[in-house]
Amino acid sequence: MQRSHKRDSGAAIVEFAIVLPLLLALVFGTIEYGFFMAQHLEVRHASREGARLAAVDFGTLSEISSATCDRLEVSTGQAEIRLFKTGSAIGQVARVRVSRPTTSVTGLYDAILPANVVSEVEMRLEARANWVAGTWTCP
């Protein structure tokens, strides 16, 4: 008994139509996850840089925040930087919190991505802190 090639090709098209959305969801999900992790690392490095500059008394709030903003290279949207300190003496804690909106490559997973990427780092002061705690917004 000989089978019809027409029926087989029709079945392959139906199977492909069923599997394609799942495959595309997997590929785009992987891309979005990679891009989100890149954003997370960027914000994490910026907060670590800001905390280090605050710990060694790099300068004023605007100088520390500006240098921290410069670390946010790939970011789109405004980032908010908050500097705190428990005191000005050596050994006290300086804390830097960087928050920026999450961006998406495809826009398909906006509902499940967090609204903001946030990182907070604290370091002990290595020099007397002459800077004043406050909030700064990156352009």
Tab-separated table of N, CA and C in Angstrom:
chain	number	residue	atom	x	y	z
A	1	MET	N	0.851	-1.170	0.000
A	1	MET	CA	0.000	0.000	0.000
A	1	MET	C	0.901	1.238	0.000
A	2	GLN	N	0.620	2.170	-0.875
A	2	GLN	CA	1.436	3.372	-1.015
A	2	GLN	C	0.725	4.534	-0.335
A	3	ARG	N	1.528	5.328	0.454
A	3	ARG	CA	0.940	6.461	1.176
A	3	ARG	C	1.014	7.706	0.326
A	4	SER	N	0.123	8.583	0.558
A	4	SER	CA	0.113	9.836	-0.198
A	4	SER	C	1.082	10.826	0.440
A	5	HIS	N	1.940	11.429	-0.381
A	5	HIS	CA	2.883	12.433	0.117
A	5	HIS	C	2.164	13.717	0.504
A	6	LYS	N	1.027	13.948	-0.094
A	6	LYS	CA	0.268	15.161	0.195
A	6	LYS	C	-0.217	15.162	1.645
A	7	ARG	N	-0.705	14.021	2.119
A	7	ARG	CA	-1.186	13.933	3.500
A	7	ARG	C	-0.039	14.098	4.489
A	8	ASP	N	1.126	13.570	4.195
A	8	ASP	CA	2.279	13.689	5.080
A	8	ASP	C	2.751	15.120	5.192
A	9	SER	N	2.795	15.833	4.085
A	9	SER	CA	3.255	17.226	4.134
A	9	SER	C	2.243	18.099	4.878
A	10	GLY	N	0.990	17.769	4.785
A	10	GLY	CA	-0.021	18.513	5.534
A	10	GLY	C	0.139	18.308	7.026
A	11	ALA	N	0.470	17.105	7.435
A	11	ALA	CA	0.687	16.817	8.852
A	11	ALA	C	1.921	17.541	9.373
A	12	ALA	N	2.955	17.619	8.550
A	12	ALA	CA	4.177	18.320	8.957
A	12	ALA	C	3.916	19.811	9.152
A	13	ILE	N	3.090	20.383	8.285
A	13	ILE	CA	2.763	21.813	8.412
A	13	ILE	C	1.969	22.059	9.701
A	14	VAL	N	1.041	21.186	10.011
A	14	VAL	CA	0.240	21.329	11.232
A	14	VAL	C	1.141	21.193	12.464
A	15	GLU	N	2.020	20.208	12.457
A	15	GLU	CA	2.939	20.036	13.578
A	15	GLU	C	3.849	21.256	13.750
A	16	PHE	N	4.326	21.769	12.638
A	16	PHE	CA	5.188	22.960	12.686
A	16	PHE	C	4.415	24.156	13.239
A	17	ALA	N	3.159	24.294	12.828
A	17	ALA	CA	2.333	25.403	13.319
A	17	ALA	C	2.082	25.303	14.818
A	18	ILE	N	2.040	24.091	15.338
A	18	ILE	CA	1.837	23.903	16.774
A	18	ILE	C	3.115	24.186	17.553
A	19	VAL	N	4.261	23.782	17.030
A	19	VAL	CA	5.535	23.903	17.732
A	19	VAL	C	6.146	25.305	17.594
A	20	LEU	N	5.880	25.993	16.491
A	20	LEU	CA	6.507	27.302	16.240
A	20	LEU	C	6.271	28.332	17.349
A	21	PRO	N	5.050	28.541	17.836
A	21	PRO	CA	4.879	29.524	18.924
A	21	PRO	C	5.681	29.189	20.176
A	22	LEU	N	5.755	27.913	20.507
A	22	LEU	CA	6.543	27.514	21.679
A	22	LEU	C	8.027	27.768	21.446
A	23	LEU	N	8.500	27.467	20.276
A	23	LEU	CA	9.898	27.703	19.946
A	23	LEU	C	10.230	29.194	19.971
A	24	LEU	N	9.348	30.021	19.392
A	24	LEU	CA	9.569	31.473	19.401
A	24	LEU	C	9.519	32.037	20.820
A	25	ALA	N	8.602	31.530	21.641
A	25	ALA	CA	8.533	31.981	23.036
A	25	ALA	C	9.821	31.646	23.775
A	26	LEU	N	10.376	30.476	23.515
A	26	LEU	CA	11.628	30.067	24.144
A	26	LEU	C	12.799	30.935	23.681
A	27	VAL	N	12.882	31.198	22.385
A	27	VAL	CA	13.978	32.014	21.844
A	27	VAL	C	13.879	33.448	22.350
A	28	PHE	N	12.692	34.060	22.245
A	28	PHE	CA	12.541	35.442	22.708
A	28	PHE	C	12.673	35.547	24.221
A	29	GLY	N	12.238	34.531	24.956
A	29	GLY	CA	12.414	34.531	26.409
A	29	GLY	C	13.883	34.496	26.789
A	30	THR	N	14.657	33.717	26.062
A	30	THR	CA	16.102	33.657	26.314
A	30	THR	C	16.762	34.998	26.029
A	31	ILE	N	16.360	35.641	24.943
A	31	ILE	CA	16.905	36.962	24.603
A	31	ILE	C	16.549	37.978	25.680
A	32	GLU	N	15.285	38.002	26.107
A	32	GLU	CA	14.846	38.951	27.142
A	32	GLU	C	15.567	38.706	28.465
A	33	TYR	N	15.728	37.447	28.834
A	33	TYR	CA	16.411	37.131	30.080
A	33	TYR	C	17.864	37.595	30.035
A	34	GLY	N	18.534	37.363	28.930
A	34	GLY	CA	19.911	37.824	28.778
A	34	GLY	C	20.014	39.333	28.851
A	35	PHE	N	19.085	40.044	28.212
A	35	PHE	CA	19.109	41.509	28.246
A	35	PHE	C	18.805	42.023	29.649
A	36	PHE	N	17.861	41.382	30.342
A	36	PHE	CA	17.556	41.792	31.714
A	36	PHE	C	18.758	41.580	32.625
A	37	MET	N	19.445	40.455	32.473
A	37	MET	CA	20.625	40.204	33.297
A	37	MET	C	21.732	41.211	33.010
A	38	ALA	N	21.869	41.627	31.761
A	38	ALA	CA	22.853	42.657	31.418
A	38	ALA	C	22.503	43.970	32.117
A	39	GLN	N	21.223	44.324	32.144
A	39	GLN	CA	20.789	45.532	32.849
A	39	GLN	C	21.056	45.417	34.344
A	40	HIS	N	20.766	44.246	34.901
A	40	HIS	CA	20.982	44.022	36.332
A	40	HIS	C	22.466	44.170	36.680
A	41	LEU	N	23.331	43.572	35.880
A	41	LEU	CA	24.772	43.689	36.132
A	41	LEU	C	25.247	45.130	36.002
A	42	GLU	N	24.706	45.842	35.029
A	42	GLU	CA	25.093	47.242	34.835
A	42	GLU	C	24.722	48.088	36.055
A	43	VAL	N	23.514	47.902	36.560
A	43	VAL	CA	23.070	48.648	37.740
A	43	VAL	C	23.877	48.218	38.963
A	44	ARG	N	24.166	46.939	39.068
A	44	ARG	CA	24.961	46.437	40.200
A	44	ARG	C	26.366	47.045	40.196
A	45	HIS	N	26.987	47.087	39.029
A	45	HIS	CA	28.328	47.669	38.934
A	45	HIS	C	28.305	49.170	39.226
A	46	ALA	N	27.263	49.844	38.767
A	46	ALA	CA	27.147	51.277	39.037
A	46	ALA	C	26.995	51.541	40.532
A	47	SER	N	26.174	50.747	41.210
A	47	SER	CA	25.990	50.951	42.653
A	47	SER	C	27.276	50.632	43.408
A	48	ARG	N	28.008	49.621	42.974
A	48	ARG	CA	29.283	49.289	43.610
A	48	ARG	C	30.305	50.421	43.390
A	49	GLU	N	30.323	50.960	42.179
A	49	GLU	CA	31.227	52.088	41.888
A	49	GLU	C	30.877	53.297	42.747
A	50	GLY	N	29.577	53.592	42.853
A	50	GLY	CA	29.152	54.720	43.681
A	50	GLY	C	29.498	54.521	45.144
A	51	ALA	N	29.310	53.320	45.657
A	51	ALA	CA	29.639	53.034	47.056
A	51	ALA	C	31.137	53.175	47.296
A	52	ARG	N	31.925	52.727	46.352
A	52	ARG	CA	33.387	52.846	46.491
A	52	ARG	C	33.804	54.313	46.505
A	53	LEU	N	33.222	55.108	45.607
A	53	LEU	CA	33.557	56.536	45.572
A	53	LEU	C	33.105	57.236	46.852
A	54	ALA	N	31.961	56.839	47.372
A	54	ALA	CA	31.479	57.434	48.622
A	54	ALA	C	32.363	57.023	49.792
A	55	ALA	N	32.856	55.790	49.779
A	55	ALA	CA	33.679	55.291	50.885
A	55	ALA	C	35.026	55.995	50.974
A	56	VAL	N	35.561	56.410	49.835
A	56	VAL	CA	36.868	57.084	49.842
A	56	VAL	C	36.725	58.599	49.777
A	57	ASP	N	35.478	59.103	49.950
A	57	ASP	CA	35.189	60.537	49.928
A	57	ASP	C	35.692	61.177	48.636
A	58	PHE	N	35.156	60.696	47.528
A	58	PHE	CA	35.537	61.163	46.192
A	58	PHE	C	35.212	62.630	45.977
A	59	GLY	N	34.122	63.093	46.543
A	59	GLY	CA	33.719	64.492	46.354
A	59	GLY	C	32.327	64.728	46.884
A	60	THR	N	31.625	65.638	46.252
A	60	THR	CA	30.272	65.994	46.672
A	60	THR	C	29.265	64.968	46.160
A	61	LEU	N	28.009	65.122	46.598
A	61	LEU	CA	26.930	64.253	46.143
A	61	LEU	C	26.830	64.277	44.628
A	62	SER	N	26.909	65.452	44.016
A	62	SER	CA	26.781	65.540	42.563
A	62	SER	C	27.959	64.880	41.852
A	63	GLU	N	29.159	64.979	42.390
A	63	GLU	CA	30.328	64.348	41.755
A	63	GLU	C	30.252	62.824	41.849
A	64	ILE	N	29.888	62.329	43.011
A	64	ILE	CA	29.754	60.877	43.182
A	64	ILE	C	28.630	60.350	42.298
A	65	SER	N	27.500	61.032	42.287
A	65	SER	CA	26.353	60.594	41.492
A	65	SER	C	26.637	60.681	39.998
A	66	SER	N	27.323	61.720	39.576
A	66	SER	CA	27.664	61.867	38.169
A	66	SER	C	28.592	60.737	37.709
A	67	ALA	N	29.583	60.395	38.529
A	67	ALA	CA	30.480	59.288	38.195
A	67	ALA	C	29.721	57.963	38.178
A	68	THR	N	28.741	57.820	39.065
A	68	THR	CA	27.917	56.617	39.087
A	68	THR	C	27.043	56.550	37.843
A	69	CYS	N	26.479	57.680	37.440
A	69	CYS	CA	25.664	57.733	36.218
A	69	CYS	C	26.495	57.377	34.994
A	70	ASP	N	27.749	57.790	34.980
A	70	ASP	CA	28.623	57.481	33.846
A	70	ASP	C	28.833	55.978	33.705
A	71	ARG	N	28.706	55.248	34.789
A	71	ARG	CA	28.877	53.790	34.763
A	71	ARG	C	27.694	53.101	34.098
A	72	LEU	N	26.556	53.789	34.026
A	72	LEU	CA	25.360	53.243	33.393
A	72	LEU	C	25.432	53.524	31.891
A	73	GLU	N	26.174	52.720	31.174
A	73	GLU	CA	26.451	52.982	29.769
A	73	GLU	C	25.299	52.618	28.842
A	74	VAL	N	24.755	51.435	28.987
A	74	VAL	CA	23.780	50.910	28.039
A	74	VAL	C	22.360	51.334	28.405
A	75	SER	N	22.202	51.914	29.554
A	75	SER	CA	20.864	52.188	30.081
A	75	SER	C	20.107	53.211	29.254
A	76	THR	N	18.825	52.982	29.164
A	76	THR	CA	17.926	53.977	28.613
A	76	THR	C	16.936	54.323	29.715
A	77	GLY	N	16.497	55.535	29.753
A	77	GLY	CA	15.610	55.960	30.821
A	77	GLY	C	16.403	56.550	31.972
A	78	GLN	N	15.704	57.190	32.868
A	78	GLN	CA	16.364	57.862	33.978
A	78	GLN	C	16.658	56.899	35.112
A	79	ALA	N	17.820	57.075	35.684
A	79	ALA	CA	18.197	56.277	36.849
A	79	ALA	C	18.180	57.191	38.066
A	80	GLU	N	17.800	56.618	39.197
A	80	GLU	CA	17.788	57.370	40.449
A	80	GLU	C	18.876	56.810	41.353
A	81	ILE	N	19.684	57.704	41.893
A	81	ILE	CA	20.775	57.304	42.775
A	81	ILE	C	20.529	57.936	44.140
A	82	ARG	N	20.572	57.106	45.180
A	82	ARG	CA	20.397	57.600	46.549
A	82	ARG	C	21.645	57.255	47.339
A	83	LEU	N	22.195	58.246	48.006
A	83	LEU	CA	23.355	58.039	48.867
A	83	LEU	C	22.936	58.251	50.313
A	84	PHE	N	23.295	57.310	51.177
A	84	PHE	CA	23.020	57.378	52.606
A	84	PHE	C	24.331	57.167	53.354
A	85	LYS	N	24.368	57.588	54.579
A	85	LYS	CA	25.493	57.258	55.447
A	85	LYS	C	25.007	57.223	56.882
A	86	THR	N	25.621	56.351	57.679
A	86	THR	CA	25.240	56.247	59.084
A	86	THR	C	25.969	57.294	59.913
A	87	GLY	N	27.035	57.822	59.403
A	87	GLY	CA	27.820	58.850	60.074
A	87	GLY	C	28.953	59.266	59.159
A	88	SER	N	29.730	60.247	59.581
A	88	SER	CA	30.818	60.744	58.747
A	88	SER	C	32.173	60.173	59.119
A	89	ALA	N	32.268	59.495	60.258
A	89	ALA	CA	33.561	59.001	60.732
A	89	ALA	C	33.999	57.754	59.967
A	90	ILE	N	35.300	57.527	59.981
A	90	ILE	CA	35.852	56.327	59.355
A	90	ILE	C	35.269	55.100	60.056
A	91	GLY	N	34.874	54.106	59.277
A	91	GLY	CA	34.265	52.899	59.836
A	91	GLY	C	32.753	52.908	59.787
A	92	GLN	N	32.135	54.078	59.622
A	92	GLN	CA	30.685	54.143	59.452
A	92	GLN	C	30.331	53.580	58.073
A	93	VAL	N	29.055	53.486	57.774
A	93	VAL	CA	28.613	52.844	56.535
A	93	VAL	C	28.083	53.868	55.543
A	94	ALA	N	28.539	53.726	54.293
A	94	ALA	CA	27.973	54.483	53.173
A	94	ALA	C	27.165	53.503	52.334
A	95	ARG	N	25.958	53.883	51.975
A	95	ARG	CA	25.088	53.008	51.202
A	95	ARG	C	24.643	53.744	49.941
A	96	VAL	N	24.746	53.065	48.812
A	96	VAL	CA	24.322	53.634	47.536
A	96	VAL	C	23.265	52.716	46.937
A	97	ARG	N	22.155	53.320	46.546
A	97	ARG	CA	21.055	52.565	45.930
A	97	ARG	C	20.802	53.138	44.547
A	98	VAL	N	20.912	52.300	43.526
A	98	VAL	CA	20.677	52.713	42.147
A	98	VAL	C	19.425	51.999	41.649
A	99	SER	N	18.518	52.751	41.077
A	99	SER	CA	17.274	52.209	40.551
A	99	SER	C	17.016	52.821	39.179
A	100	ARG	N	16.690	51.975	38.216
A	100	ARG	CA	16.353	52.475	36.894
A	100	ARG	C	15.276	51.598	36.285
A	101	PRO	N	14.453	52.169	35.394
A	101	PRO	CA	13.386	51.367	34.785
A	101	PRO	C	13.940	50.230	33.931
A	102	THR	N	13.245	49.124	33.938
A	102	THR	CA	13.615	47.985	33.112
A	102	THR	C	13.175	48.248	31.679
A	103	THR	N	14.051	47.950	30.733
A	103	THR	CA	13.686	48.056	29.330
A	103	THR	C	13.639	46.660	28.731
A	104	SER	N	12.920	46.543	27.634
A	104	SER	CA	12.699	45.249	27.003
A	104	SER	C	13.142	45.313	25.549
A	105	VAL	N	13.631	44.207	25.027
A	105	VAL	CA	14.033	44.148	23.617
A	105	VAL	C	12.813	43.918	22.734
A	106	THR	N	12.005	42.945	23.090
A	106	THR	CA	10.871	42.573	22.245
A	106	THR	C	9.542	43.146	22.734
A	107	GLY	N	9.429	43.421	24.022
A	107	GLY	CA	8.175	43.913	24.572
A	107	GLY	C	7.173	42.807	24.878
A	108	LEU	N	7.535	41.569	24.605
A	108	LEU	CA	6.608	40.462	24.810
A	108	LEU	C	6.471	40.066	26.273
A	109	TYR	N	7.493	40.350	27.067
A	109	TYR	CA	7.504	39.882	28.453
A	109	TYR	C	7.453	41.039	29.450
A	110	ASP	N	6.944	42.184	29.034
A	110	ASP	CA	6.862	43.337	29.932
A	110	ASP	C	6.024	43.058	31.169
A	111	ALA	N	5.020	42.226	31.039
A	111	ALA	CA	4.127	41.934	32.170
A	111	ALA	C	4.822	41.140	33.266
A	112	ILE	N	5.834	40.344	32.929
A	112	ILE	CA	6.479	39.530	33.954
A	112	ILE	C	7.825	40.093	34.401
A	113	LEU	N	8.354	41.074	33.673
A	113	LEU	CA	9.610	41.701	34.099
A	113	LEU	C	9.326	42.692	35.221
A	114	PRO	N	10.239	42.841	36.181
A	114	PRO	CA	10.036	43.858	37.210
A	114	PRO	C	10.079	45.254	36.590
A	115	ALA	N	9.374	46.185	37.213
A	115	ALA	CA	9.315	47.550	36.668
A	115	ALA	C	10.669	48.253	36.750
A	116	ASN	N	11.431	47.976	37.809
A	116	ASN	CA	12.726	48.622	37.996
A	116	ASN	C	13.800	47.597	38.307
A	117	VAL	N	14.997	47.921	37.865
A	117	VAL	CA	16.169	47.147	38.255
A	117	VAL	C	16.799	47.924	39.403
A	118	VAL	N	16.977	47.290	40.550
A	118	VAL	CA	17.458	47.978	41.743
A	118	VAL	C	18.651	47.225	42.322
A	119	SER	N	19.645	47.995	42.760
A	119	SER	CA	20.782	47.404	43.461
A	119	SER	C	21.206	48.351	44.572
A	120	GLU	N	21.498	47.776	45.715
A	120	GLU	CA	21.946	48.566	46.863
A	120	GLU	C	23.228	47.946	47.413
A	121	VAL	N	24.243	48.783	47.569
A	121	VAL	CA	25.540	48.328	48.057
A	121	VAL	C	25.947	49.222	49.215
A	122	GLU	N	26.494	48.615	50.261
A	122	GLU	CA	27.037	49.430	51.349
A	122	GLU	C	28.493	49.060	51.597
A	123	MET	N	29.272	50.088	51.924
A	123	MET	CA	30.691	49.902	52.223
A	123	MET	C	31.054	50.753	53.424
A	124	ARG	N	32.079	50.301	54.125
A	124	ARG	CA	32.578	51.083	55.263
A	124	ARG	C	33.376	52.266	54.735
A	125	LEU	N	33.237	53.404	55.428
A	125	LEU	CA	33.972	54.606	55.036
A	125	LEU	C	35.462	54.430	55.335
A	126	GLU	N	36.282	54.729	54.358
A	126	GLU	CA	37.733	54.654	54.522
A	126	GLU	C	38.335	56.029	54.789
A	127	ALA	N	37.543	57.051	54.546
A	127	ALA	CA	37.957	58.422	54.816
A	127	ALA	C	36.743	59.152	55.381
A	128	ARG	N	36.987	60.239	56.058
A	128	ARG	CA	35.884	61.024	56.615
A	128	ARG	C	34.984	61.509	55.479
A	129	ALA	N	33.687	61.233	55.602
A	129	ALA	CA	32.728	61.586	54.546
A	129	ALA	C	32.320	63.048	54.674
A	130	ASN	N	32.716	63.833	53.693
A	130	ASN	CA	32.324	65.244	53.670
A	130	ASN	C	31.125	65.484	52.764
A	131	TRP	N	30.683	64.452	52.074
A	131	TRP	CA	29.529	64.593	51.199
A	131	TRP	C	28.244	64.505	51.998
A	132	VAL	N	27.189	65.063	51.469
A	132	VAL	CA	25.882	65.090	52.114
A	132	VAL	C	24.992	64.053	51.454
A	133	ALA	N	24.287	63.264	52.241
A	133	ALA	CA	23.392	62.258	51.703
A	133	ALA	C	22.269	62.908	50.914
A	134	GLY	N	21.794	62.205	49.919
A	134	GLY	CA	20.702	62.751	49.115
A	134	GLY	C	20.369	61.878	47.923
A	135	THR	N	19.524	62.412	47.047
A	135	THR	CA	19.063	61.698	45.871
A	135	THR	C	19.457	62.466	44.620
A	136	TRP	N	19.809	61.727	43.580
A	136	TRP	CA	20.261	62.319	42.326
A	136	TRP	C	19.593	61.557	41.184
A	137	THR	N	19.193	62.250	40.127
A	137	THR	CA	18.589	61.605	38.961
A	137	THR	C	19.520	61.766	37.771
A	138	CYS	N	19.840	60.654	37.154
A	138	CYS	CA	20.683	60.679	35.951
A	138	CYS	C	19.825	61.112	34.764
A	139	PRO	N	20.395	61.875	33.870
A	139	PRO	CA	19.635	62.282	32.677
A	139	PRO	C	19.380	61.119	31.748
